[in-house]
Amino acid sequence: MKNYRSYISILLVLFVFSSCNDFLDLAPVSEIGENGFYQNESELDAGVIAIYDGLQQVPEVEFAVTDLRSDNGRTKTSEGAWAQFENMNVDPTNATVSEYWSYNYNAIFRANKVLENLGNIEDGAKKSQFEGEAKFVRALCHFNLVRNFGGVPVITQIVGPTDEAFFSRNSEAEVYDAIKADLIEAVSLLPGRSEIGEGRATVAAAQTLLAKVYLQLGEYGSAKSLLDAVISNPDYDLMGDYNDVFYVENNKEIIFNIQYINDNANDSQNFSYSMTWAGRAGGLNYPTLDLISLVYPGAVNGTSAVEVDPSTVPDKRFATLFYFEPKANNRYECGKWRTDAASPENGGGNDWIVLRYGDVLLMRAEAIMGGGSSTSDGTAVGDFNKIRTRAGLETVTSITKQMLLDERRIEMAFENYRLADLVRFGEAVNVMTAYATLPTGDAGVSYKFTSDDLLLPIPQREINLYDGLEQNPGY
Amino acid sequence: MRLKLDTKVNDIISFGGSLNPSYTNKRDFPIGVHDAIRNIGWLPIYHDENTIQYVDRKVYPDVQVGDYAMDRHFDNYILNGKEVDISNTSNQNPYAKVVEREFRTYDFKLFSNVYLQLKLADGLNFRTSASASYRNRQDEEWTGSKAHRNGIAAMESHYDTDVFTHLTSENLFTYDKAFGKHEISAVAGVAWEKWKTYSEDADGVGYQFDYIRTLNAATTTFVSTGITEESLHALIGRFNYSYSGKYLLSLSARYDGSSRFGADTKYGFFPAASVGWRVTEEDFMKDNELISNLKLRASYGETGNNNGIGYYDAIGRLGAVTAIVDGQAVTGFNPLNLANYDLGWEKSVEQGAGFDIGIVDNRYTLSVDFYKRKSKDLLLDQDIPSVTGFTEATVNIGEVQNSGFEIELGAHLIRKNDLNWNVSVNMSHNKNELIDFAGASGLISYVDSKRPAEYIALEGQPISSFYGYVYEKDIPTEYLKNPYYPIGAKAQDVYVKDLNGDGEIDTDDRAILGSPYPTFVWGVNNSFNYKAFDFSFTVQGSHGAKVRNLDPQYYENQFSSNMDYISSFPDADKVVEKIYTDLCVQDASYVALRSVNLGYTLPKSLASKVGLSKARVYVAGQNLIYLMADGYTSFNPEGITNDDSPLRGGYQVGAAPIPHTVTVGVNLEF
């Protein structure tokens, strides 16, 4: 019996103290462990899809940091954190500013992740396409950041928490150099519209965005040749009806959009709902009376809006731009992004249009005007008149800088370009100073505007985390 | 319920097991308390013939008598020819918000365990035990047609199921032997543990009626499931030695490996040792009349912690995301975190010393312990610049020290045949200090980016310290736009003190405002026995802790524009929002009658007739009396609603009030 027992004892000791290394190596079940991904084309494609998913966050806050800071958009009551943008009194701790910064850098990270792993697949059409898509989005996000914050850190590789060399701000010129480099490459790598799904970057998207960058920098000749290529591209044309541009899915005028669908937990947006009376803070991005009266003076009476029958308005764009809403204390709401989702609060499906053909026509006119104060060049006037005709307005024979600025203001209203246009045309300080002193009915409260207010503050969170980050002047 | 079985088969083998199931069905309070109390106080619950006349018919044409009344119904009222808004909030009536929602939790837990013990030799035993625990928790949340201001459009349901399983196997050799005056007891063995969680979230929206709440009546449903797992492997050893019952030594060690950590850092070694001296066993103290027990002790121990992080944070993980291409959803994968391959155990080293003393036959006892515990390589989510693409990374960083003492006094004040009265008092004091933060000392962080009231982690201070401005005085009412409405509203900003005396109010005028850790905690427990009755009560108190309470932001409507200062206010640069000041860092001290228990034990003769060896009935109450500090303005100083990080403790918004409970029960022993 004793032998039996000691035999069992030895067995038990061996069993008990045997090790089992795999027991502690658990791979996640509902996620993928990183090593071993990005190894083939379909996995890299999944990485590129993730870039577009990251872009979906940007329009959710972009209207606040751009249009609300211009003379086109305002809040309902000019109070609260959202009104900081309207009142040109943005606090560095403002959460929306921090989100805009983080969302853009998150999309840049996703693009860099794909670029880092491109070496794992063989050269070919797909590899070039992925590289072009990643560089396009990386450039777009850097462009968003530099226009709103000034010089920002340029991130062209994966950066970890200890890579402090990358945390400090680059100069505006360095950021634009990086953007141009990315877009020039993207133009050579991206396919045409028919060769890739709607919602993904195409060669025309890269050309249009690069042209916008050139216009921003005053390189008008380079801009024009790119715009010529886009205009002569048969895949894109003006829609006959202005309303259709925004309410027909993936129509021929759209060059690049950020796509959503209705009532989906992962792929819906809430900016549509925010722009209505039921949205946050009683609604955001209401058209200003200043803008409404520019389109049709009859719709404004002193300090309040007047409901008009759109068919009586000469400018056919009125009905699309403005929607009269009694529940918003008889104000006009923005009409371009109205959603028909079943649960509109977080279920909007309207795609956000980043680049479209109508913009391209006006951009070419601007390129031809080349920084001057007017032009009667046939092509430029022809482009301009196409927009006018669609709007039901009479044509012109020559265009001045102010006409172009006003036409852009109406045509491109609520597409987040107004403030950038004012800056590019050199009119930002004049216009916003005058707008700031308008009577209380429209500008909310009279506020003080200085040129420092054209740039957003660097988010306080980022400054708290890295000492080498300088804040913008005036904050 | 608990069932227990122990069997001895023969001299060599014995086994047993226990089974412990429980089930609870609980209805939860569905909204934050701050959300309920911010509505104006005179708002009726339902409209009647009188109130219906004041409803703004342009915006609310369909409201009828008997419907819930909302703040906004009474807006746009023409007063003296001017349109006036009197609402505090656009939300639905708070009574409707609570009553038209039903949030329930159904929790089923089953714990079982079996063991087998073999006697291998004289003094040497082998014991293997296995346990399995199963928990199924279902959360059902229903938001009805009248629960939200958007009515039917906001109806939704959630059916979330979480299934947790936990298996363990422990195999130990034990040796107990006495050689003359030496007594030895040793243990060596291994334990394996595995956890698995299965989560299922099912949501439904697009309901049009209240009749059916399950997802078959929703027009759009979303389902998502996920599984996570974790495992632990530990080698255990312990050795106890005592000489003559006077000198005691205990040594132990654990070698633990957790699946949560990086490939080379999975294991940690945690030794411990303690010594004790029973002075009263010495010849010179053996017959002491007064002192019946005197023991001195000292100890040193290391323990490990792997909590506070996810199961897979050591490796880079990718999660599924979707984007829309050609109007259809397509799946992509995106990195969810920055991998930290060196993630490892958080270690605590504790040194302590103390003594126990008992007098008059242990009728009066006193225990005192001093301790110092240093925790290193804390597992934290460190804030990182967003240019990395992420806002946080999980790292081991920093060193924190907790030191203090604990005292326990016991007295058997009355010891008679029929009547006994025992009192015990315990007190403790703890000091928390951040010793090292690896160059990140002074890190400022906040819980809510929309209300970024700040915390600071500064070396030499508690790891979680409230940081902000110091209140000086209120803004005079003549500088507020509309100081008297909305009713109950208060200004968003206040004057703060110029702490550095430079004449300007800026970030240099911030100071540390306190911490969420109490300096002194005490408790008193009394128990009385009189014949077959027993009565006990416990009072507990805590002092020195503070809590960051943001409820006033809501019920004082601090973000109403009517409370903004006017444009000619001369001191706009000398005021700061209240949430950044010490007005919301409030005193979280309390004294509570934690529990009261009154019981009656049936006479043995009566009990044995029914086959019971003991039967007792009791009535008990928890938190029947709860005293809060004067400076605290909400309902529960212990209610922490956001505890995402050890750097940001003591944060609450809308914490549910302290529940006072009364229970009735029976104890039966067979």
XYZ file of N, CA, C and O in Angstrom, chain A residues 1 5 8-9 12-13 15-20 23-35 37-38 46-47 49-50 52-53 56 79 93 95 99 101-102 105-106 109-110 113 153 155 159-161 166-167 197-200 249-250 259-261 263-267 273 277-278 327 329 343 345 461-462 464-466, chain B residues 12 59 76 83 119-121 126 149-150 153 171 173 188-190 192-194 205 220 222 226-227 229-233 235 257-259 266-267 312 315-318 321-327 329-336 338-339 341 383-391 393 443-444 446 449-450 452 454 559 561 580:
624
model
N 0.836 -1.204 0.000
C 0.000 0.000 0.000
C 0.869 1.252 0.000
O 0.573 2.223 -0.659
N 0.995 4.278 -2.775
C 0.766 5.683 -2.450
C 1.908 6.561 -2.913
O 1.703 7.663 -3.409
N 1.608 7.169 -6.568
C 0.608 8.201 -6.873
C 1.169 9.577 -6.549
O 0.984 10.535 -7.292
N 1.882 9.663 -5.436
C 2.429 10.969 -5.041
C 3.326 11.525 -6.120
O 3.263 12.695 -6.467
N 1.392 12.725 -9.042
C 0.709 13.981 -8.738
C 1.680 15.154 -8.813
O 1.355 16.213 -9.349
N 2.874 14.958 -8.258
C 3.861 16.040 -8.276
C 4.164 16.430 -9.716
O 4.198 17.608 -10.074
N 2.356 15.993 -12.370
C 1.176 16.617 -12.997
C 1.011 18.055 -12.544
O 0.807 18.972 -13.327
N 1.124 18.192 -11.208
C 0.833 19.507 -10.637
C 1.810 20.571 -11.116
O 1.435 21.694 -11.409
N 3.071 20.185 -11.220
C 4.047 21.220 -11.528
C 4.434 21.289 -12.989
O 5.386 21.963 -13.355
N 3.738 20.582 -13.832
C 4.047 20.702 -15.260
C 3.558 22.061 -15.742
O 2.558 22.590 -15.274
N 4.285 22.631 -16.656
C 3.870 23.967 -17.107
C 3.153 23.861 -18.435
O 3.213 22.844 -19.115
N 2.456 24.846 -18.744
C 1.659 24.824 -19.962
C 1.683 26.231 -20.529
O 0.864 27.070 -20.186
N -1.274 28.036 -22.217
C -2.456 28.356 -21.418
C -2.626 29.866 -21.252
O -3.723 30.375 -21.182
N -1.503 30.599 -21.202
C -1.591 32.039 -20.988
C -1.530 32.841 -22.278
O -1.558 34.052 -22.254
N -1.395 32.164 -23.416
C -1.346 32.885 -24.687
C -2.709 32.891 -25.329
O -3.008 32.024 -26.139
N -3.512 33.852 -24.957
C -4.863 33.871 -25.506
C -4.954 34.894 -26.625
O -4.534 36.037 -26.474
N -5.484 34.465 -27.736
C -5.718 35.410 -28.830
C -7.130 35.955 -28.711
O -8.038 35.235 -28.330
N -7.333 37.218 -29.003
C -8.682 37.759 -28.866
C -9.650 37.082 -29.823
O -9.274 36.664 -30.908
N -10.900 36.957 -29.381
C -11.914 36.277 -30.182
C -12.699 37.275 -31.035
O -12.999 37.015 -32.186
N -13.031 38.431 -30.442
C -13.879 39.379 -31.173
C -13.071 40.505 -31.782
O -13.624 41.503 -32.210
N -11.781 40.337 -31.808
C -10.914 41.332 -32.450
C -9.791 40.541 -33.099
O -9.640 39.357 -32.853
N -8.974 41.219 -33.897
C -7.846 40.522 -34.515
C -6.564 40.950 -33.816
O -6.351 42.127 -33.586
N -5.727 39.970 -33.475
C -4.415 40.306 -32.948
C -3.567 40.839 -34.083
O -3.588 40.337 -35.187
N -2.818 41.876 -33.774
C -2.198 42.668 -34.841
C -1.211 41.908 -35.715
O -1.170 42.083 -36.930
N -0.371 41.071 -35.092
C 0.674 40.447 -35.909
C 0.042 39.484 -36.895
O -0.750 38.645 -36.545
N -1.650 40.575 -39.627
C -2.663 41.183 -40.493
C -1.937 42.015 -41.540
O -0.741 42.158 -41.503
N -2.656 42.587 -42.482
C -2.093 43.394 -43.573
C -1.134 42.575 -44.431
O -0.077 43.061 -44.849
N -9.090 46.097 -46.438
C -9.807 46.323 -45.176
C -9.197 47.498 -44.430
O -9.896 48.281 -43.794
N -7.892 47.640 -44.503
C -7.243 48.780 -43.859
C -7.634 50.098 -44.502
O -7.806 51.117 -43.838
N -10.518 50.639 -46.102
C -11.901 50.887 -45.681
C -11.910 51.564 -44.313
O -12.714 52.453 -44.047
N -10.992 51.144 -43.456
C -10.924 51.756 -42.124
C -10.582 53.239 -42.231
O -11.014 54.029 -41.391
N -11.651 55.284 -44.560
C -12.909 55.980 -44.857
C -13.822 56.004 -43.642
O -14.555 56.959 -43.415
N -13.776 54.933 -42.850
C -14.548 54.934 -41.615
C -14.066 56.057 -40.694
O -14.860 56.750 -40.061
N -15.447 59.457 -41.562
C -16.856 59.694 -41.268
C -17.047 60.593 -40.057
O -18.085 61.221 -39.909
N -25.788 81.056 -27.297
C -25.314 80.747 -25.956
C -24.657 79.373 -25.938
O -24.890 78.562 -26.806
N -10.182 75.044 -24.245
C -10.692 73.791 -23.688
C -11.954 73.321 -24.407
O -12.550 72.337 -24.007
N -14.455 71.397 -26.345
C -14.389 69.973 -26.690
C -14.477 69.743 -28.189
O -13.851 68.824 -28.721
N -12.044 67.620 -30.589
C -12.504 66.499 -31.412
C -12.063 66.670 -32.853
O -11.627 65.718 -33.489
N -9.516 68.174 -34.043
C -8.082 67.872 -34.095
C -7.859 66.358 -34.063
O -7.160 65.785 -34.899
N -8.500 65.690 -33.078
C -8.285 64.250 -32.904
C -8.820 63.438 -34.076
O -8.182 62.473 -34.503
N -6.431 63.679 -37.011
C -5.200 62.910 -36.802
C -5.467 61.414 -36.744
O -4.616 60.598 -37.071
N -6.656 61.022 -36.318
C -6.998 59.597 -36.311
C -7.089 59.072 -37.739
O -6.598 57.978 -38.047
N -3.639 58.731 -39.006
C -3.026 57.507 -38.483
C -3.441 56.302 -39.317
O -2.619 55.452 -39.675
N -4.744 56.207 -39.608
C -5.227 55.052 -40.365
C -4.591 55.000 -41.752
O -4.269 53.921 -42.260
N -1.075 53.769 -41.393
C -1.020 52.341 -41.087
C -1.021 51.536 -42.381
O -0.294 50.553 -42.525
N 1.596 69.741 -36.559
C 2.563 68.649 -36.771
C 2.233 67.874 -38.047
O 1.078 67.521 -38.269
N 2.410 64.524 -39.926
C 2.609 63.129 -39.514
C 2.559 62.255 -40.758
O 1.501 62.021 -41.318
N 3.523 57.129 -35.432
C 4.220 57.836 -34.360
C 3.736 57.291 -33.018
O 2.539 57.170 -32.807
N 4.682 56.953 -32.134
C 4.296 56.424 -30.826
C 4.356 57.492 -29.753
O 4.821 58.606 -29.998
N 3.910 57.161 -28.533
C 3.830 58.173 -27.477
C 5.177 58.736 -27.064
O 5.240 59.797 -26.447
N 8.133 64.312 -33.327
C 7.039 64.610 -34.247
C 5.952 65.467 -33.626
O 5.006 65.824 -34.298
N 6.059 65.764 -32.298
C 4.922 66.398 -31.662
C 4.844 67.892 -31.895
O 3.810 68.490 -31.680
N -15.195 51.914 -56.332
C -16.517 52.141 -55.754
C -16.774 53.603 -55.417
O -15.852 54.357 -55.118
N -18.043 54.004 -55.437
C -18.415 55.376 -55.087
C -18.142 55.612 -53.610
O -18.546 54.837 -52.780
N -17.509 56.713 -53.293
C -17.170 56.988 -51.900
C -15.689 56.860 -51.667
O -15.155 57.303 -50.666
N -14.982 56.232 -52.617
C -13.530 56.104 -52.499
C -12.863 57.152 -53.384
O -13.466 57.675 -54.313
N -28.383 60.220 -54.710
C -27.185 59.530 -54.260
C -26.127 59.453 -55.343
O -26.411 59.041 -56.461
N -24.893 59.842 -55.012
C -23.750 59.614 -55.905
C -24.000 60.087 -57.336
O -23.708 59.391 -58.300
N -19.522 59.029 -47.201
C -20.829 58.393 -47.306
C -21.363 57.894 -45.973
O -20.620 57.468 -45.089
N -22.709 57.919 -45.896
C -23.410 57.406 -44.725
C -24.660 56.705 -45.219
O -25.058 56.861 -46.374
N -25.293 55.929 -44.331
C -26.621 55.405 -44.663
C -27.561 55.656 -43.494
O -27.117 55.896 -42.366
N -30.141 55.328 -40.416
C -30.513 54.463 -39.296
C -29.556 53.314 -39.033
O -29.975 52.192 -38.817
N -28.264 53.609 -39.063
C -27.308 52.540 -38.831
C -26.416 52.941 -37.664
O -25.909 54.040 -37.604
N -26.216 52.020 -36.731
C -25.460 52.380 -35.529
C -24.037 52.808 -35.855
O -23.461 53.651 -35.184
N -23.442 52.236 -36.892
C -22.039 52.516 -37.190
C -21.827 53.519 -38.305
O -20.759 54.100 -38.401
N -22.801 53.671 -39.191
C -22.542 54.452 -40.397
C -23.557 55.549 -40.642
O -23.831 55.880 -41.786
N -29.299 66.217 -38.200
C -30.229 66.515 -37.129
C -29.807 67.759 -36.369
O -30.642 68.548 -35.942
N -34.200 72.368 -35.726
C -34.625 72.937 -34.446
C -34.582 71.914 -33.330
O -34.453 72.247 -32.157
N -34.711 70.624 -33.665
C -34.731 69.583 -32.636
C -33.333 69.162 -32.225
O -33.157 68.389 -31.290
N -41.303 75.867 -35.976
C -40.956 75.368 -34.651
C -39.637 75.919 -34.160
O -39.286 75.747 -32.991
N -38.997 78.966 -33.887
C -39.315 80.390 -33.711
C -39.261 81.127 -35.034
O -38.700 82.207 -35.135
N -34.993 57.304 -37.509
C -34.515 57.834 -36.222
C -33.466 58.881 -36.519
O -32.278 58.609 -36.461
N -32.131 61.312 -35.079
C -31.195 61.931 -34.136
C -29.766 61.441 -34.326
O -28.814 62.202 -34.299
N -5.812 70.334 -24.212
C -5.392 68.995 -23.854
C -4.022 68.675 -24.452
O -3.156 68.111 -23.794
N -3.844 69.068 -25.734
C -2.586 68.750 -26.406
C -1.444 69.560 -25.807
O -0.326 69.072 -25.665
N -1.349 70.618 -22.723
C -1.051 70.047 -21.409
C -0.135 68.848 -21.520
O 0.641 68.556 -20.615
N -0.253 68.092 -22.632
C 0.492 66.847 -22.740
C 1.883 67.013 -23.332
O 2.713 66.130 -23.201
N 2.112 68.106 -24.045
C 3.429 68.272 -24.636
C 3.826 69.730 -24.558
O 3.229 70.578 -25.210
N -8.179 7.499 4.179
C -7.323 8.081 3.139
C -8.062 9.109 2.298
O -7.532 10.144 1.937
N -46.116 75.544 -31.542
C -45.123 74.473 -31.526
C -45.724 73.159 -31.071
O -45.288 72.092 -31.463
N -42.451 80.803 -25.136
C -42.997 81.756 -26.111
C -44.286 82.384 -25.611
O -45.193 82.680 -26.375
N -42.320 88.279 -26.013
C -42.281 86.813 -25.963
C -41.266 86.372 -24.927
O -40.113 86.816 -24.955
N -4.906 11.161 1.715
C -3.812 11.164 2.676
C -2.709 10.309 2.101
O -2.873 9.124 1.886
N -1.561 10.913 1.826
C -0.476 10.198 1.169
C 0.471 9.565 2.169
O 1.034 8.518 1.919
N 0.682 10.224 3.264
C 1.592 9.706 4.283
C 1.279 10.426 5.573
O 0.377 11.265 5.618
N -2.823 15.424 -0.016
C -2.971 16.060 -1.322
C -4.432 16.420 -1.509
O -5.317 15.608 -1.279
N -38.829 63.718 -24.872
C -39.551 64.827 -25.485
C -39.875 64.570 -26.950
O -40.793 65.155 -27.496
N -39.137 63.723 -27.606
C -39.420 63.419 -29.012
C -40.469 62.337 -29.180
O -40.724 61.886 -30.290
N -40.765 58.865 -31.666
C -39.514 58.734 -32.422
C -38.363 58.286 -31.537
O -37.377 57.750 -32.021
N -4.515 22.539 -6.969
C -3.942 21.251 -6.534
C -2.831 21.533 -5.544
O -1.826 22.151 -5.892
N -0.320 20.226 -2.203
C 0.208 19.274 -1.228
C 0.304 20.004 0.103
O 0.812 21.119 0.168
N 2.289 23.419 -0.879
C 2.888 23.711 -2.182
C 1.920 23.238 -3.248
O 1.306 22.185 -3.096
N 1.770 23.997 -4.299
C 0.829 23.530 -5.314
C 0.701 24.504 -6.454
O 1.471 25.452 -6.603
N -0.306 24.267 -7.256
C -0.508 25.062 -8.463
C -1.996 25.324 -8.653
O -2.829 24.518 -8.253
N -4.894 26.863 -11.588
C -5.184 27.299 -12.957
C -6.559 27.961 -12.944
O -7.460 27.473 -12.309
N -6.683 29.062 -13.667
C -8.007 29.702 -13.729
C -8.280 30.173 -15.139
O -7.359 30.602 -15.845
N -9.536 30.097 -15.535
C -9.917 30.567 -16.866
C -11.241 31.316 -16.757
O -12.177 30.842 -16.137
N -35.148 49.887 -32.497
C -35.714 51.238 -32.598
C -36.859 51.199 -33.600
O -37.071 50.190 -34.261
N -36.471 48.419 -36.768
C -35.045 48.254 -37.076
C -34.355 47.676 -35.849
O -34.579 48.144 -34.745
N -30.625 46.009 -34.158
C -29.172 45.846 -34.274
C -28.747 44.797 -33.275
O -29.183 44.814 -32.142
N -19.949 39.529 -28.656
C -18.497 39.543 -28.492
C -18.103 38.571 -27.407
O -18.888 38.240 -26.525
N -16.871 38.083 -27.495
C -16.360 37.121 -26.512
C -14.988 37.590 -26.060
O -14.166 38.008 -26.876
N -11.705 36.445 -23.191
C -11.237 35.388 -22.301
C -9.985 35.827 -21.581
O -9.229 36.664 -22.083
N -9.745 35.207 -20.446
C -8.492 35.478 -19.737
C -8.120 34.247 -18.933
O -8.989 33.435 -18.584
N -6.831 34.092 -18.659
C -6.413 32.938 -17.866
C -5.307 33.328 -16.900
O -4.634 34.341 -17.065
N -5.130 32.483 -15.878
C -4.143 32.728 -14.836
C -3.516 31.401 -14.446
O -4.211 30.394 -14.338
N -2.217 31.416 -14.232
C -1.518 30.210 -13.791
C -0.655 30.613 -12.614
O 0.097 31.581 -12.700
N 1.899 29.324 -9.219
C 2.574 28.357 -8.363
C 2.593 28.936 -6.962
O 2.938 30.093 -6.770
N 1.161 34.020 -13.329
C 1.223 34.449 -14.726
C -0.173 34.792 -15.208
O -1.124 34.058 -14.946
N -0.293 35.908 -15.892
C -1.610 36.331 -16.374
C -1.576 36.486 -17.883
O -0.614 37.013 -18.446
N -2.645 36.090 -18.530
C -2.701 36.196 -19.987
C -2.801 37.636 -20.457
O -2.631 37.923 -21.628
N 4.696 38.010 -18.563
C 3.470 37.432 -18.031
C 3.569 37.087 -16.554
O 2.581 37.137 -15.835
N 4.767 36.691 -16.113
C 4.881 36.177 -14.751
C 5.431 37.224 -13.795
O 6.233 38.080 -14.161
N -6.678 42.227 -23.432
C -5.720 42.041 -24.531
C -4.905 43.297 -24.811
O -4.453 43.507 -25.921
N -1.241 43.376 -26.642
C -1.004 43.184 -28.078
C -1.799 44.230 -28.853
O -2.782 44.765 -28.378
N -1.336 44.525 -30.028
C -2.084 45.441 -30.880
C -3.317 44.712 -31.396
O -3.226 43.596 -31.866
N -4.461 45.326 -31.262
C -5.679 44.667 -31.713
C -6.328 45.491 -32.814
O -6.214 46.711 -32.840
N -6.983 44.788 -33.681
C -7.734 45.449 -34.735
C -9.196 45.105 -34.542
O -9.535 43.968 -34.239
N -14.690 47.695 -38.422
C -15.358 48.985 -38.645
C -16.043 48.887 -39.990
O -15.767 47.983 -40.777
N -16.967 49.802 -40.242
C -17.613 49.792 -41.553
C -17.589 51.183 -42.160
O -17.657 52.187 -41.457
N -17.497 51.215 -43.469
C -17.651 52.453 -44.216
C -18.657 52.166 -45.330
O -19.031 51.021 -45.560
N -19.112 53.224 -45.978
C -20.100 53.040 -47.038
C -19.430 53.255 -48.383
O -18.802 54.293 -48.622
N -19.513 52.271 -49.240
C -19.014 52.397 -50.605
C -20.155 51.960 -51.518
O -20.786 50.929 -51.266
N -20.426 52.764 -52.568
C -21.546 52.441 -53.467
C -22.848 52.279 -52.688
O -23.676 51.447 -53.041
N -23.005 53.055 -51.604
C -24.252 53.004 -50.856
C -24.431 51.771 -49.992
O -25.492 51.575 -49.404
N -22.707 49.043 -46.937
C -21.695 48.954 -45.884
C -20.651 47.917 -46.252
O -20.983 46.821 -46.687
N -19.392 48.296 -46.104
C -18.300 47.321 -46.295
C -17.455 47.324 -45.038
O -17.328 48.340 -44.354
N -16.866 46.167 -44.752
C -16.126 46.014 -43.508
C -14.651 46.286 -43.687
O -14.044 45.839 -44.663
N -14.098 46.993 -42.739
C -12.659 47.179 -42.720
C -12.163 46.824 -41.333
O -12.954 46.537 -40.429
N -10.853 46.816 -41.139
C -10.297 46.581 -39.821
C -9.361 47.709 -39.456
O -8.563 48.151 -40.281
N -9.442 48.144 -38.238
C -8.677 49.294 -37.808
C -8.022 49.027 -36.453
O -8.652 48.440 -35.572
N -6.769 49.440 -36.269
C -6.138 49.260 -34.962
C -6.922 49.974 -33.874
O -7.340 51.117 -34.035
N -7.135 49.275 -32.777
C -7.906 49.830 -31.668
C -7.029 50.428 -30.593
O -7.510 51.149 -29.733
N -2.608 51.154 -29.176
C -1.168 51.060 -29.400
C -0.675 49.903 -28.553
O -0.861 49.898 -27.344
N -0.040 48.925 -29.183
C 0.393 47.746 -28.439
C 1.447 48.107 -27.417
O 2.256 49.000 -27.628
N 4.009 45.742 -25.625
C 4.459 44.361 -25.456
C 5.120 44.126 -24.113
O 5.361 42.999 -23.731
N -2.595 59.496 -20.859
C -3.024 60.378 -21.950
C -1.839 60.668 -22.848
O -0.752 60.985 -22.373
N -2.042 60.576 -24.139
C -0.953 60.864 -25.078
C -1.447 61.840 -26.135
O -2.647 61.954 -26.352
N -0.534 62.562 -26.773
C -0.963 63.524 -27.790
C -1.740 62.841 -28.914
O -1.407 61.738 -29.332
N -2.777 63.538 -29.409
C -3.637 62.952 -30.440
C -2.951 62.742 -31.769
O -3.490 62.044 -32.618
N -1.785 63.364 -31.982
C -1.140 63.176 -33.283
C -0.711 61.737 -33.478
O -0.416 61.305 -34.587
N -0.695 60.944 -32.402
C -0.372 59.531 -32.559
C -1.544 58.769 -33.155
O -1.418 57.606 -33.503
N -2.707 59.411 -33.237
C -3.909 58.724 -33.685
C -4.730 58.208 -32.523
O -5.855 57.768 -32.704
N -4.176 58.221 -31.333
C -4.888 57.747 -30.157
C -4.824 58.792 -29.061
O -3.943 59.646 -29.064
N -5.746 58.690 -28.104
C -5.692 59.635 -26.998
C -5.137 58.986 -25.731
O -4.818 59.667 -24.777
N -2.762 55.419 -23.998
C -2.021 54.174 -24.164
C -1.916 53.523 -22.790
O -1.735 54.210 -21.781
N 0.826 66.076 -14.404
C -0.093 65.757 -15.503
C -1.502 66.211 -15.143
O -2.025 65.872 -14.103
N -2.104 66.974 -16.048
C -3.462 67.449 -15.823
C -4.396 66.651 -16.706
O -4.139 66.472 -17.889
N -8.796 65.298 -17.226
C -10.180 65.518 -16.841
C -11.034 64.360 -17.293
O -10.660 63.578 -18.148
N -14.775 65.804 -21.426
C -14.175 66.854 -22.251
C -15.099 68.028 -22.447
O -14.650 69.116 -22.784
N -16.411 67.851 -22.204
C -17.322 68.969 -22.368
C -17.408 69.811 -21.087
O -17.890 70.928 -21.099
N -14.483 70.189 -18.690
C -13.158 69.708 -18.290
C -12.651 70.254 -16.971
O -11.638 70.949 -16.925
N -10.555 70.008 -13.818
C -9.257 69.339 -13.880
C -8.827 68.565 -12.648
O -9.189 68.893 -11.525
N -25.905 76.873 -17.351
C -25.601 77.265 -18.722
C -26.768 77.960 -19.420
O -26.838 77.960 -20.631
N -28.290 81.177 -20.887
C -27.660 82.435 -21.307
C -28.192 83.611 -20.528
O -27.565 84.662 -20.472
N -14.881 74.943 -12.728
C -13.434 74.885 -12.589
C -12.968 75.317 -11.202
O -11.774 75.444 -10.960
